[in-house]
Amino acid sequence: MNMTATIQLKGKDFLTLADYSKEEIEYLLHLALELKEKQQNGERYTPLSGKTLAMIFEKPSTRTRVSFEVGMVQLGGHALHLSSRDLQIGRGETIADTARVLSEYVDGIMIRTFEHEKVEELAQYAKIPVINGLTDDDHPCQALADLLTIYEVKGKLQGLKLAYIGDGNNMAHALMLAAAKVGMDCAIASPKGYEPKETIVKKAKHIAGENGATIVVTNDPYEAIANADVVYTDVWASMGQEAEANERIHIFAPFQVNEALVQQAKQDFMFLHCLPAHRGEEVTEDVIDGKQSYIFQQAGNRLHAQKALLVSLL
Ligand code: CP
Ligand code: NVA
């Protein structure tokens, strides 16, 4: 990976990987590896001493909440968990006012919410960096950690092929953009009517073209997984879609990542899942708990990737 000394990300928002250059992403990955090593060596590193991150959650979370909070503590700072139920946002205070008020107190805001536009509005009015902790359209923190995990396991990113099998959701979008940025081929297989958003596919294809990679969207999981180095899936019903869960189980059944399907990937494929997972639905136990699964290293890397973000942005 190329490490350029001139990368400067202070004050920048992190709403989608589409807004970051290939060099900036590589810089963050490199920094994440450095911070991970420091952590594993028991080295104290507290550049965010005295700084506070506000974390707004309008949806539940295990990994995002814990990894951001622990990350801030390890870097010498502090994190505030703010559920929308407890904030005045829940009673109608505007996003714009919330952004301006929080800017008076804290050094950065992480938000997990529904509409992507809400995060954009928060960023527009906040004087401090805003980090997207998942929207209906994107999950860039997860995709950054995923790139880190793939790099650790495969030793490179460019030239690999990632196959995402399942719902054309926030993860599909984030992974397409991440792959496109680093020059990784990406194939998405979703049922008809559940493909990723056309606007995001178009954007990813454009970025991929600049980096010598391809983005393919198909309704055939076998086509997508052929020769894949990385096999990825996610839940069939995302947060906010719980009412559709039963209907989706039938529609998505042919897209289950199971032994028969992964046979078509490269022999040394690695399996990833952002978690939480539903074993027996989007993935079988033998695959997700098998030797080629890296899901816990992947979950762990949320901490290191996000620490790199926090150090760089705040
Ligand atoms: N992958 C992920 O974002 O997990 P949480 O929903 O637990 O934060
Ligand atoms: N697509 C899932 C990802 C969870 C991390 C959701 O939005 O619920």
GROMACS .gro file of C-alpha atoms and ligand atoms in nm:
model
  330
    1MET     CA    1   0.000   0.000   0.000
    2ASN     CA    2   0.117   0.351  -0.079
    3MET     CA    3   0.156   0.580   0.218
    4THR     CA    4   0.156   0.948   0.128
    5ALA     CA    5   0.264   1.199   0.389
    6THR     CA    6   0.045   1.471   0.237
    7ILE     CA    7  -0.292   1.314   0.322
    8GLN     CA    8  -0.485   1.559   0.541
    9LEU     CA    9  -0.831   1.458   0.661
   10LYS     CA   10  -0.880   1.685   0.967
   11GLY     CA   11  -1.234   1.816   0.980
   12LYS     CA   12  -1.359   1.603   0.691
   13ASP     CA   13  -1.689   1.413   0.712
   14PHE     CA   14  -1.707   1.039   0.646
   15LEU     CA   15  -2.047   0.984   0.490
   16THR     CA   16  -1.959   0.746   0.208
   17LEU     CA   17  -1.640   0.601   0.062
   18ALA     CA   18  -1.739   0.765  -0.266
   19ASP     CA   19  -1.617   1.095  -0.112
   20TYR     CA   20  -1.270   0.956  -0.038
   21SER     CA   21  -0.991   0.911  -0.290
   22LYS     CA   22  -0.812   0.582  -0.337
   23GLU     CA   23  -0.506   0.736  -0.168
   24GLU     CA   24  -0.708   0.857   0.131
   25ILE     CA   25  -0.860   0.511   0.176
   26GLU     CA   26  -0.517   0.346   0.152
   27TYR     CA   27  -0.384   0.596   0.404
   28LEU     CA   28  -0.663   0.509   0.650
   29LEU     CA   29  -0.600   0.136   0.605
   30HIS     CA   30  -0.230   0.181   0.663
   31LEU     CA   31  -0.295   0.389   0.975
   32ALA     CA   32  -0.543   0.127   1.099
   33LEU     CA   33  -0.275  -0.140   1.070
   34GLU     CA   34  -0.034   0.079   1.266
   35LEU     CA   35  -0.289   0.148   1.538
   36LYS     CA   36  -0.378  -0.221   1.557
   37GLU     CA   37  -0.014  -0.307   1.607
   38LYS     CA   38   0.024  -0.044   1.880
   39GLN     CA   39  -0.283  -0.183   2.054
   40GLN     CA   40  -0.161  -0.540   2.030
   41ASN     CA   41   0.179  -0.437   2.169
   42GLY     CA   42   0.008  -0.275   2.466
   43GLU     CA   43   0.136   0.068   2.364
   44ARG     CA   44  -0.064   0.363   2.497
   45TYR     CA   45  -0.148   0.616   2.226
   46THR     CA   46  -0.380   0.898   2.330
   47PRO     CA   47  -0.388   1.171   2.062
   48LEU     CA   48  -0.758   1.239   2.127
   49SER     CA   49  -0.711   1.329   2.492
   50GLY     CA   50  -0.985   1.574   2.593
   51LYS     CA   51  -1.192   1.509   2.280
   52THR     CA   52  -1.550   1.385   2.276
   53LEU     CA   53  -1.747   1.196   2.014
   54ALA     CA   54  -2.127   1.211   2.021
   55MET     CA   55  -2.286   0.890   1.894
   56ILE     CA   56  -2.650   0.919   1.784
   57PHE     CA   57  -2.835   0.591   1.738
   58GLU     CA   58  -3.177   0.574   1.575
   59LYS     CA   59  -3.132   0.200   1.518
   60PRO     CA   60  -2.980  -0.069   1.744
   61SER     CA   61  -2.612  -0.164   1.733
   62THR     CA   62  -2.361  -0.391   1.899
   63ARG     CA   63  -2.039  -0.356   1.698
   64THR     CA   64  -2.066   0.009   1.593
   65ARG     CA   65  -2.152   0.131   1.939
   66VAL     CA   66  -1.893  -0.070   2.125
   67SER     CA   67  -1.610  -0.024   1.875
   68PHE     CA   68  -1.654   0.354   1.853
   69GLU     CA   69  -1.684   0.393   2.228
   70VAL     CA   70  -1.387   0.169   2.304
   71GLY     CA   71  -1.190   0.332   2.021
   72MET     CA   72  -1.240   0.678   2.170
   73VAL     CA   73  -1.139   0.557   2.516
   74GLN     CA   74  -0.825   0.388   2.383
   75LEU     CA   75  -0.730   0.709   2.201
   76GLY     CA   76  -0.762   0.908   2.524
   77GLY     CA   77  -1.101   1.061   2.446
   78HIS     CA   78  -1.458   1.004   2.547
   79ALA     CA   79  -1.779   0.898   2.371
   80LEU     CA   80  -2.142   0.981   2.447
   81HIS     CA   81  -2.412   0.733   2.356
   82LEU     CA   82  -2.723   0.926   2.254
   83SER     CA   83  -3.029   0.727   2.162
   84SER     CA   84  -3.279   0.923   1.954
   85ARG     CA   85  -3.542   0.828   2.215
   86ASP     CA   86  -3.359   1.043   2.467
   87LEU     CA   87  -3.265   1.329   2.238
   88GLN     CA   88  -3.494   1.618   2.151
   89ILE     CA   89  -3.469   1.495   1.787
   90GLY     CA   90  -3.722   1.233   1.896
   91ARG     CA   91  -3.961   1.518   1.982
   92GLY     CA   92  -3.913   1.709   1.661
   93GLU     CA   93  -3.603   1.926   1.713
   94THR     CA   94  -3.453   1.970   1.369
   95ILE     CA   95  -3.141   1.797   1.247
   96ALA     CA   96  -2.993   2.136   1.162
   97ASP     CA   97  -3.039   2.270   1.517
   98THR     CA   98  -2.907   1.946   1.666
   99ALA     CA   99  -2.599   1.969   1.446
  100ARG     CA  100  -2.530   2.329   1.547
  101VAL     CA  101  -2.585   2.264   1.917
  102LEU     CA  102  -2.367   1.951   1.930
  103SER     CA  103  -2.095   2.144   1.746
  104GLU     CA  104  -2.071   2.369   2.054
  105TYR     CA  105  -1.992   2.073   2.282
  106VAL     CA  106  -1.823   1.785   2.106
  107ASP     CA  107  -1.546   1.726   1.850
  108GLY     CA  108  -1.725   1.483   1.620
  109ILE     CA  109  -2.059   1.314   1.563
  110MET     CA  110  -2.121   0.954   1.465
  111ILE     CA  111  -2.477   0.886   1.357
  112ARG     CA  112  -2.673   0.571   1.270
  113THR     CA  113  -3.009   0.647   1.115
  114PHE     CA  114  -3.256   0.562   0.836
  115GLU     CA  115  -3.250   0.813   0.549
  116HIS     CA  116  -2.905   0.888   0.411
  117GLU     CA  117  -3.016   1.248   0.352
  118LYS     CA  118  -3.043   1.298   0.728
  119VAL     CA  119  -2.670   1.231   0.769
  120GLU     CA  120  -2.595   1.468   0.484
  121GLU     CA  121  -2.807   1.737   0.647
  122LEU     CA  122  -2.636   1.685   0.982
  123ALA     CA  123  -2.298   1.718   0.811
  124GLN     CA  124  -2.409   2.031   0.629
  125TYR     CA  125  -2.496   2.212   0.952
  126ALA     CA  126  -2.234   2.067   1.187
  127LYS     CA  127  -1.903   2.254   1.228
  128ILE     CA  128  -1.737   1.927   1.327
  129PRO     CA  129  -1.681   1.602   1.134
  130VAL     CA  130  -1.979   1.371   1.091
  131ILE     CA  131  -1.928   0.996   1.055
  132ASN     CA  132  -2.193   0.773   0.899
  133GLY     CA  133  -2.247   0.477   1.133
  134LEU     CA  134  -2.499   0.321   0.889
  135THR     CA  135  -2.791   0.455   0.689
  136ASP     CA  136  -3.045   0.276   0.470
  137ASP     CA  137  -2.809   0.345   0.178
  138ASP     CA  138  -2.455   0.300   0.307
  139HIS     CA  139  -2.229   0.158   0.576
  140PRO     CA  140  -1.885   0.299   0.502
  141CYS     CA  141  -1.729   0.219   0.844
  142GLN     CA  142  -1.806  -0.148   0.788
  143ALA     CA  143  -1.669  -0.142   0.434
  144LEU     CA  144  -1.347   0.023   0.555
  145ALA     CA  145  -1.300  -0.252   0.815
  146ASP     CA  146  -1.379  -0.508   0.545
  147LEU     CA  147  -1.105  -0.375   0.320
  148LEU     CA  148  -0.866  -0.396   0.614
  149THR     CA  149  -0.962  -0.759   0.677
  150ILE     CA  150  -0.928  -0.856   0.312
  151TYR     CA  151  -0.588  -0.688   0.297
  152GLU     CA  152  -0.471  -0.872   0.609
  153VAL     CA  153  -0.583  -1.209   0.474
  154LYS     CA  154  -0.501  -1.173   0.105
  155GLY     CA  155  -0.208  -0.932   0.124
  156LYS     CA  156  -0.357  -0.709  -0.146
  157LEU     CA  157  -0.683  -0.554  -0.263
  158GLN     CA  158  -0.635  -0.456  -0.626
  159GLY     CA  159  -0.715  -0.734  -0.871
  160LEU     CA  160  -0.921  -0.945  -0.631
  161LYS     CA  161  -1.286  -1.031  -0.691
  162LEU     CA  162  -1.552  -0.980  -0.424
  163ALA     CA  163  -1.891  -1.147  -0.464
  164TYR     CA  164  -2.180  -1.016  -0.258
  165ILE     CA  165  -2.480  -1.247  -0.254
  166GLY     CA  166  -2.808  -1.117  -0.116
  167ASP     CA  167  -3.006  -0.800  -0.064
  168GLY     CA  168  -2.901  -0.494  -0.264
  169ASN     CA  169  -2.889  -0.298   0.061
  170ASN     CA  170  -2.658  -0.056   0.244
  171MET     CA  171  -2.382  -0.322   0.261
  172ALA     CA  172  -2.407  -0.399  -0.110
  173HIS     CA  173  -2.374  -0.027  -0.183
  174ALA     CA  174  -2.084   0.027   0.057
  175LEU     CA  175  -1.894  -0.275  -0.074
  176MET     CA  176  -1.943  -0.179  -0.439
  177LEU     CA  177  -1.802   0.165  -0.370
  178ALA     CA  178  -1.517   0.031  -0.158
  179ALA     CA  179  -1.419  -0.226  -0.419
  180ALA     CA  180  -1.441   0.029  -0.699
  181LYS     CA  181  -1.210   0.266  -0.512
  182VAL     CA  182  -0.937   0.011  -0.452
  183GLY     CA  183  -0.957  -0.156  -0.792
  184MET     CA  184  -1.128  -0.476  -0.679
  185ASP     CA  185  -1.382  -0.644  -0.906
  186CYS     CA  186  -1.724  -0.668  -0.745
  187ALA     CA  187  -2.020  -0.883  -0.846
  188ILE     CA  188  -2.354  -0.848  -0.670
  189ALA     CA  189  -2.626  -1.111  -0.701
  190SER     CA  190  -2.971  -1.016  -0.573
  191PRO     CA  191  -3.323  -1.138  -0.644
  192LYS     CA  192  -3.522  -0.943  -0.905
  193GLY     CA  193  -3.659  -0.628  -0.744
  194TYR     CA  194  -3.396  -0.632  -0.467
  195GLU     CA  195  -3.095  -0.514  -0.665
  196PRO     CA  196  -2.878  -0.226  -0.538
  197LYS     CA  197  -2.992   0.127  -0.623
  198GLU     CA  198  -2.924   0.219  -0.984
  199THR     CA  199  -2.773   0.559  -0.893
  200ILE     CA  200  -2.515   0.394  -0.665
  201VAL     CA  201  -2.438   0.118  -0.917
  202LYS     CA  202  -2.375   0.387  -1.178
  203LYS     CA  203  -2.145   0.578  -0.944
  204ALA     CA  204  -1.955   0.260  -0.849
  205LYS     CA  205  -1.914   0.160  -1.215
  206HIS     CA  206  -1.773   0.501  -1.295
  207ILE     CA  207  -1.522   0.485  -1.006
  208ALA     CA  208  -1.433   0.123  -1.089
  209GLY     CA  209  -1.360   0.224  -1.447
  210GLU     CA  210  -1.106   0.478  -1.324
  211ASN     CA  211  -0.931   0.207  -1.119
  212GLY     CA  212  -0.934  -0.075  -1.371
  213ALA     CA  213  -1.205  -0.277  -1.195
  214THR     CA  214  -1.554  -0.396  -1.289
  215ILE     CA  215  -1.890  -0.390  -1.113
  216VAL     CA  216  -2.145  -0.652  -1.217
  217VAL     CA  217  -2.504  -0.676  -1.094
  218THR     CA  218  -2.688  -0.999  -1.170
  219ASN     CA  219  -2.983  -1.209  -1.051
  220ASP     CA  220  -2.770  -1.525  -1.068
  221PRO     CA  221  -2.572  -1.608  -0.752
  222TYR     CA  222  -2.367  -1.870  -0.939
  223GLU     CA  223  -2.258  -1.614  -1.196
  224ALA     CA  224  -2.158  -1.367  -0.924
  225ILE     CA  225  -1.962  -1.612  -0.711
  226ALA     CA  226  -1.762  -1.768  -0.995
  227ASN     CA  227  -1.390  -1.732  -0.916
  228ALA     CA  228  -1.448  -1.499  -0.622
  229ASP     CA  229  -1.167  -1.437  -0.371
  230VAL     CA  230  -1.408  -1.287  -0.118
  231VAL     CA  231  -1.763  -1.410  -0.058
  232TYR     CA  232  -1.986  -1.174   0.137
  233THR     CA  233  -2.346  -1.179   0.250
  234ASP     CA  234  -2.576  -0.989   0.483
  235VAL     CA  235  -2.919  -1.036   0.639
  236TRP     CA  236  -3.217  -1.061   0.407
  237ALA     CA  237  -3.421  -0.809   0.607
  238SER     CA  238  -3.231  -0.506   0.733
  239MET     CA  239  -3.317  -0.289   1.031
  240GLY     CA  240  -3.647  -0.121   0.952
  241GLN     CA  241  -3.761  -0.405   0.720
  242GLU     CA  242  -3.866  -0.647   0.995
  243ALA     CA  243  -4.225  -0.661   0.865
  244GLU     CA  244  -4.100  -0.801   0.533
  245ALA     CA  245  -3.883  -1.070   0.690
  246ASN     CA  246  -4.116  -1.367   0.627
  247GLU     CA  247  -4.186  -1.277   0.268
  248ARG     CA  248  -3.816  -1.223   0.205
  249ILE     CA  249  -3.719  -1.569   0.335
  250HIS     CA  250  -3.892  -1.726   0.033
  251ILE     CA  251  -3.770  -1.475  -0.221
  252PHE     CA  252  -3.407  -1.493  -0.105
  253ALA     CA  253  -3.384  -1.872  -0.050
  254PRO     CA  254  -3.197  -1.933  -0.381
  255PHE     CA  255  -2.939  -1.675  -0.265
  256GLN     CA  256  -2.832  -1.862   0.048
  257VAL     CA  257  -2.453  -1.886   0.078
  258ASN     CA  258  -2.407  -2.259   0.130
  259GLU     CA  259  -2.156  -2.530   0.048
  260ALA     CA  260  -2.289  -2.585  -0.305
  261LEU     CA  261  -2.260  -2.215  -0.386
  262VAL     CA  262  -1.915  -2.153  -0.237
  263GLN     CA  263  -1.783  -2.450  -0.439
  264GLN     CA  264  -1.791  -2.209  -0.733
  265ALA     CA  265  -1.569  -1.950  -0.563
  266LYS     CA  266  -1.189  -1.975  -0.570
  267GLN     CA  267  -1.067  -2.262  -0.359
  268ASP     CA  268  -0.900  -2.024  -0.111
  269PHE     CA  269  -1.197  -1.784  -0.094
  270MET     CA  270  -1.256  -1.600   0.233
  271PHE     CA  271  -1.604  -1.556   0.377
  272LEU     CA  272  -1.716  -1.227   0.534
  273HIS     CA  273  -2.040  -1.107   0.694
  274CYS     CA  274  -2.091  -0.767   0.856
  275LEU     CA  275  -2.302  -0.934   1.133
  276PRO     CA  276  -2.544  -0.979   1.293
  277ALA     CA  277  -2.603  -1.305   1.101
  278HIS     CA  278  -2.899  -1.536   1.069
  279ARG     CA  279  -2.754  -1.884   1.038
  280GLY     CA  280  -2.972  -2.104   0.819
  281GLU     CA  281  -3.104  -1.803   0.627
  282GLU     CA  282  -2.850  -1.599   0.429
  283VAL     CA  283  -2.564  -1.836   0.520
  284THR     CA  284  -2.535  -2.193   0.644
  285GLU     CA  285  -2.352  -2.277   0.964
  286ASP     CA  286  -2.085  -2.479   0.784
  287VAL     CA  287  -1.983  -2.173   0.582
  288ILE     CA  288  -2.004  -1.898   0.846
  289ASP     CA  289  -1.841  -2.111   1.115
  290GLY     CA  290  -1.605  -2.286   0.875
  291LYS     CA  291  -1.230  -2.253   0.829
  292GLN     CA  292  -1.261  -1.994   0.553
  293SER     CA  293  -1.472  -1.754   0.757
  294TYR     CA  294  -1.303  -1.443   0.902
  295ILE     CA  295  -1.609  -1.283   1.061
  296PHE     CA  296  -1.462  -1.220   1.405
  297GLN     CA  297  -1.136  -1.075   1.275
  298GLN     CA  298  -1.362  -0.863   1.054
  299ALA     CA  299  -1.575  -0.748   1.350
  300GLY     CA  300  -1.257  -0.676   1.547
  301ASN     CA  301  -1.124  -0.462   1.266
  302ARG     CA  302  -1.415  -0.221   1.309
  303LEU     CA  303  -1.223  -0.096   1.614
  304HIS     CA  304  -0.894  -0.041   1.431
  305ALA     CA  305  -1.040   0.105   1.110
  306GLN     CA  306  -1.254   0.348   1.307
  307LYS     CA  307  -0.966   0.449   1.531
  308ALA     CA  308  -0.781   0.546   1.214
  309LEU     CA  309  -1.081   0.752   1.110
  310LEU     CA  310  -1.113   0.920   1.450
  311VAL     CA  311  -0.742   1.007   1.467
  312SER     CA  312  -0.752   1.149   1.116
  313LEU     CA  313  -1.083   1.342   1.126
  314LEU     CA  314  -1.117   1.475   1.483
  315CP      N1  315  -2.199  -0.462   1.149
  315CP      C1  316  -2.256  -0.372   1.231
  315CP      O1  317  -2.263  -0.253   1.199
  315CP      O2  318  -2.302  -0.421   1.348
  315CP      P1  319  -2.391  -0.346   1.455
  315CP      O3  320  -2.529  -0.328   1.393
  315CP      O4  321  -2.394  -0.438   1.573
  315CP      O5  322  -2.331  -0.213   1.486
  316NVA     N1  323  -2.800  -0.443   0.624
  316NVA     C1  324  -2.796  -0.452   0.768
  316NVA     C2  325  -2.659  -0.423   0.817
  316NVA     C3  326  -2.643  -0.433   0.967
  316NVA     C4  327  -2.503  -0.399   1.012
  316NVA     C5  328  -2.896  -0.354   0.827
  316NVA     O1  329  -2.903  -0.242   0.780
  316NVA     O2  330  -2.968  -0.393   0.919
   0.00000   0.00000   0.00000
